Short mmCIF file of C-alpha atoms in Angstrom, two decimals:
data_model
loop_
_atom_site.label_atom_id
_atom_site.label_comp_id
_atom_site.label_asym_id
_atom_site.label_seq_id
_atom_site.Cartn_x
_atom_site.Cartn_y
_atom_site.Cartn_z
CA UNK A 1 15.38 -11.96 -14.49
CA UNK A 2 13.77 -8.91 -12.85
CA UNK A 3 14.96 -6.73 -10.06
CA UNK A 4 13.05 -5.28 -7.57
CA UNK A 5 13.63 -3.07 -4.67
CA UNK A 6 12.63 -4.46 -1.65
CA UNK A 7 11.41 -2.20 1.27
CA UNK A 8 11.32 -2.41 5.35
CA UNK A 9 9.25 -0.48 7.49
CA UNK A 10 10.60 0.97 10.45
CA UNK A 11 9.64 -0.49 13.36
CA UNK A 12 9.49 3.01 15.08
CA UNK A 13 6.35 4.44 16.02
CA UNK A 14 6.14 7.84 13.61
CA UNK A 15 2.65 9.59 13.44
CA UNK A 16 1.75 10.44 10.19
CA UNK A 17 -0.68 14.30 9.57
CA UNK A 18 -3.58 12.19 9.65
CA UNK A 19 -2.85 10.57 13.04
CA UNK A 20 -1.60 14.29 14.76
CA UNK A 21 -4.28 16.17 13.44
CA UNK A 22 -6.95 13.72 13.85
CA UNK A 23 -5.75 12.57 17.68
CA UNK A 24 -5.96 16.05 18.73
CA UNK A 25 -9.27 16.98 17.10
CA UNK A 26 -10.58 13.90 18.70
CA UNK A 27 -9.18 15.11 22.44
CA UNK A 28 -10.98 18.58 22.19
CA UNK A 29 -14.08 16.98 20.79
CA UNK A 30 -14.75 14.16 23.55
CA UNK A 31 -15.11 16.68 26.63
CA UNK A 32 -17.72 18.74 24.75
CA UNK A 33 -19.32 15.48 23.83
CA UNK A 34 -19.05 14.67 28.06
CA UNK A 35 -20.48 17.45 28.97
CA UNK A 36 -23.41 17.52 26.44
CA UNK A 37 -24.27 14.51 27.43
CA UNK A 38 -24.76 15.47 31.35
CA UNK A 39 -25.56 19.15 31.15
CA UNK A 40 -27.39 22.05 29.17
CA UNK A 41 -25.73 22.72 25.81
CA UNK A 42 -27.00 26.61 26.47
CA UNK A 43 -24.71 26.76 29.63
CA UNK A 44 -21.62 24.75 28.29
CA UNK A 45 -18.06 26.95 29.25
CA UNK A 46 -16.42 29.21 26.77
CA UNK A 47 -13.41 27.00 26.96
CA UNK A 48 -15.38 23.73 25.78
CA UNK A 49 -16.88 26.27 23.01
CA UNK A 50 -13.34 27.06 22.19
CA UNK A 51 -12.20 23.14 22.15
CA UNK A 52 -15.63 22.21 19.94
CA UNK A 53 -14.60 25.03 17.45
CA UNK A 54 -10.98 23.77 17.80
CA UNK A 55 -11.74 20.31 16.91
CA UNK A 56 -13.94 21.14 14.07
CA UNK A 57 -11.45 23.31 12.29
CA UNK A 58 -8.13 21.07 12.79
CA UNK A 59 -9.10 18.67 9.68
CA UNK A 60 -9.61 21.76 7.42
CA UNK A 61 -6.10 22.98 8.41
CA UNK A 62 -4.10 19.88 7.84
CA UNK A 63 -6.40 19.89 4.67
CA UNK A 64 -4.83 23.25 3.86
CA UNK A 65 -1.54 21.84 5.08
CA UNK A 66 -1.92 18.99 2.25
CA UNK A 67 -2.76 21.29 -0.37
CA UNK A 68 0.22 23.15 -0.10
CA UNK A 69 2.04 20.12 -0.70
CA UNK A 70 0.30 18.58 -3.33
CA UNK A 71 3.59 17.60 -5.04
CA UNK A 72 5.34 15.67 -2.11
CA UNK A 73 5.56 12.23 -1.39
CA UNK A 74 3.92 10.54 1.48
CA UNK A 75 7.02 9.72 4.84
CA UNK A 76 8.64 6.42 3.94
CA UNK A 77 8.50 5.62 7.38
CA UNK A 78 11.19 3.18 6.43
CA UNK A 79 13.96 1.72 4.36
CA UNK A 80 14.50 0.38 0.49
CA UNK A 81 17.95 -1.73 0.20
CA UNK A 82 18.52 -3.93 -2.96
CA UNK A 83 16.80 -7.30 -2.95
CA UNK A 84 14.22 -9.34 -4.98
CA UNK A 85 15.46 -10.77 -7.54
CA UNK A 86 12.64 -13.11 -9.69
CA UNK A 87 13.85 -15.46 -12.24
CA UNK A 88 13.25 -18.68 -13.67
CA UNK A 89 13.99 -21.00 -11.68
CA UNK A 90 14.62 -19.27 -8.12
CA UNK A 91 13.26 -16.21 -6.33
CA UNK A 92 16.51 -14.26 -4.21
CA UNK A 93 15.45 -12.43 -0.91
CA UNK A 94 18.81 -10.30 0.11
CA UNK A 95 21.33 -13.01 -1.36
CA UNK A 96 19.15 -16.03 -0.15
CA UNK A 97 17.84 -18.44 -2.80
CA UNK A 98 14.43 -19.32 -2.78
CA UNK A 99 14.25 -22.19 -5.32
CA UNK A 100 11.32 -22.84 -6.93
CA UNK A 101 11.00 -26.41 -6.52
CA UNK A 102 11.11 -25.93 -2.77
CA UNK A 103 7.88 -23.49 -3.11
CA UNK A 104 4.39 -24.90 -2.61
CA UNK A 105 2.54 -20.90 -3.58
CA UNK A 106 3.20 -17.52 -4.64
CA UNK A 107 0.99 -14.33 -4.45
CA UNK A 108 1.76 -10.86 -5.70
CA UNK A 109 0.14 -7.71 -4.62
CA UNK A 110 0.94 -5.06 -6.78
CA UNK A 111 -1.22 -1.92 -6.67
CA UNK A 112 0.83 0.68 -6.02
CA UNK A 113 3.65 2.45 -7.77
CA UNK A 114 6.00 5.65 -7.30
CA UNK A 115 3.78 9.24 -7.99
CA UNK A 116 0.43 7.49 -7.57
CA UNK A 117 -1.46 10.17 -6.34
CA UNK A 118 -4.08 8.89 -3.31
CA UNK A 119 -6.14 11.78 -4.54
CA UNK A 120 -6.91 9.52 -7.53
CA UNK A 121 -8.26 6.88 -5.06
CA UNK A 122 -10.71 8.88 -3.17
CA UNK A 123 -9.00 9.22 0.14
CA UNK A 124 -10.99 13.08 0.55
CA UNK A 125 -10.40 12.42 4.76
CA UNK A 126 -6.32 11.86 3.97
CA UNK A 127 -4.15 14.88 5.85
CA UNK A 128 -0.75 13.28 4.04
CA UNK A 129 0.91 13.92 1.02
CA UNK A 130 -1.18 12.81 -1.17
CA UNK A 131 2.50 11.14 -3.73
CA UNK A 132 3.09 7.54 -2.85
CA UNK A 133 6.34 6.17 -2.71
CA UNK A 134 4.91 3.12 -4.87
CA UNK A 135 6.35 0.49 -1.49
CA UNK A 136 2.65 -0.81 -0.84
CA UNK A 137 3.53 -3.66 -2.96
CA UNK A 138 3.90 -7.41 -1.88
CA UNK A 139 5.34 -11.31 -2.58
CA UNK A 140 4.07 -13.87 -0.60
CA UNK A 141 5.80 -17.00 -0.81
CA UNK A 142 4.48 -20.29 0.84
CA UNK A 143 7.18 -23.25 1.33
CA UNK A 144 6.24 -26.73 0.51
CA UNK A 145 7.16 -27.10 4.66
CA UNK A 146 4.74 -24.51 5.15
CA UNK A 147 6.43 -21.43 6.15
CA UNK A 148 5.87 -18.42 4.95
CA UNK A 149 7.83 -15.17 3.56
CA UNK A 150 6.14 -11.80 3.25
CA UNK A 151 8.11 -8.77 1.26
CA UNK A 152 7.39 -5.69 0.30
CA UNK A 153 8.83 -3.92 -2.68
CA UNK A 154 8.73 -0.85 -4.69
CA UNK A 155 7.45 -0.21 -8.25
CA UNK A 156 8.36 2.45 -9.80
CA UNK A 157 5.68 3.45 -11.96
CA UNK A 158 2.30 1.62 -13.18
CA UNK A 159 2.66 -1.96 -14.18
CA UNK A 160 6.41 -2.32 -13.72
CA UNK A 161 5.61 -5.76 -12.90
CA UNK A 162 5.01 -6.23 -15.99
CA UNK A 163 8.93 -6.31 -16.78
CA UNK A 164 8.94 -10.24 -15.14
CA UNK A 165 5.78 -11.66 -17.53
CA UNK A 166 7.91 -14.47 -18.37
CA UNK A 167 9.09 -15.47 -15.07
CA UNK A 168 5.75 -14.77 -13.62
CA UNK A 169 4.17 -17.08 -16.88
CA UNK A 170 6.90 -19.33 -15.90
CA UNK A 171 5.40 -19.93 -12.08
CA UNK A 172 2.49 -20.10 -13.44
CA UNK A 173 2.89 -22.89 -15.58
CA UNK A 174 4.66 -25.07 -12.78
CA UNK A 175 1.44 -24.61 -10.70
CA UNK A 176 2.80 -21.82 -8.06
CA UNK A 177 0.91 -19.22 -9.38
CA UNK A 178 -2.96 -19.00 -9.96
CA UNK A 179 -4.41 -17.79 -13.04
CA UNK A 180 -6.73 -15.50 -11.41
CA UNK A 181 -3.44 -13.56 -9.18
CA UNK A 182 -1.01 -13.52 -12.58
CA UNK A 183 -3.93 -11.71 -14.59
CA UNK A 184 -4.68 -9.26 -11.34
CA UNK A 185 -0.64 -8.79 -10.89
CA UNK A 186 -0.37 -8.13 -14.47
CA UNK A 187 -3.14 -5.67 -14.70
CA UNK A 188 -5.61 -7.13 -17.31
CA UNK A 189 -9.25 -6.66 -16.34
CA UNK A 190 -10.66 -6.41 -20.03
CA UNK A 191 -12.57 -9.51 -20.96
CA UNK A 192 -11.21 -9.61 -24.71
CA UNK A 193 -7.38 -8.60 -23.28
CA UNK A 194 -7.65 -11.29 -20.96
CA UNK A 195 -8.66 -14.21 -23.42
CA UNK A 196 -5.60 -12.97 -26.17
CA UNK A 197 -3.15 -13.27 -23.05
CA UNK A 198 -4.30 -16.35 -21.98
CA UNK A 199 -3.91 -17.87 -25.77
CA UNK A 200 -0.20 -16.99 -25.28
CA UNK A 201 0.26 -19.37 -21.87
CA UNK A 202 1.64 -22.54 -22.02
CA UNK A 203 -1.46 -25.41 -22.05
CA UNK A 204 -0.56 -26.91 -18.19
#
């Protein structure tokens, strides 16, 4: 048995750096682009010169706005409360039983975990803090009537999944898992690490 913490987005509308800074670079740039488009370029108003230069400078500053918090965690934007519980023979959502027998499919996302920095990832255009909250993580379960449960949950560091091989070794070997998502939820991607992990599964 494994315990995760499952989290809930707010339903709430909260605008994150990237959609303030961005939203209101866009608004000063679109009336310079209107007017450029019409008229002269040499005869364009101070003011749209002073919206152009506005709109090209506001990314830098919630850049600089970023850097000064390069130790904070991304907004929640949302809630964590106790809640999925894997085990053998049953997954619990919040105190209901999901048994297994009664579940057709199960997929795990699990790519993100608590200080994962999205600096790491690429993300040079990102105005947030760049710490995740490790909550972009997610069980999908599929019903043998068909419907379907979506959670997300929280890991708090890299490959904390990994605490719930068995049970996750388990579904696989009733058929509710596929190879291919227990290997990617697991984190092996080396050939040779992948083919000694695979000796260790039950022959189904």
């Amino acid at each position: 048995m494994y315990k995760f913490n499952r989290y809930i987005k707010s339903s709430k509308f909260r605008p994150s750096r990237n959609e303030i800074f961005y939203s209101i670079s866009l608004i000063c740039f679109l009336p310079c682009v209107v007017y450029l488009c019409f008229w002269d370029e040499r005869n364009m108003p101070n003011f749209l010169n002073i919206l152009f230069v506005i709109a090209i400078f506001l990314p830098f500053v919630g850049k600089f706005i970023r850097l000064l918090n390069e130790d904070k965690y991304k907004p929640l934007n949302g809630h964590l409360e106790d809640g999925i519980i894997l085990e053998f023979e049953k997954i619990t959502i919040n105190n209901t039983e999901l048994h297994i027998s009664n579940i057709k499919k199960i997929e795990f996302n699990c790519s993100d975990y608590k200080n994962l920095s999205i600096r790491s990832l690429g993300h040079n255009t990102d105005l947030n803090n760049p710490l995740s909250n490790g909550v972009d993580n997610q069980i999908k379960i599929i019903m043998n009537d068909h419907s379907i449960y979506t959670y997300n949950f929280q890991q708090l560091y890299e490959f904390e999944i990994r605490n719930a091989t068995s049970e996750l070794v388990n579904y696989y070997s009733l058929g509710k898992l596929h190879f291919l998502n227990l290997i990617d939820t697991l984190g092996y991607i080396d050939y040779e690490e992948i083919q000694k992990f695979k000796d260790t599964l039950p022959k189904i």
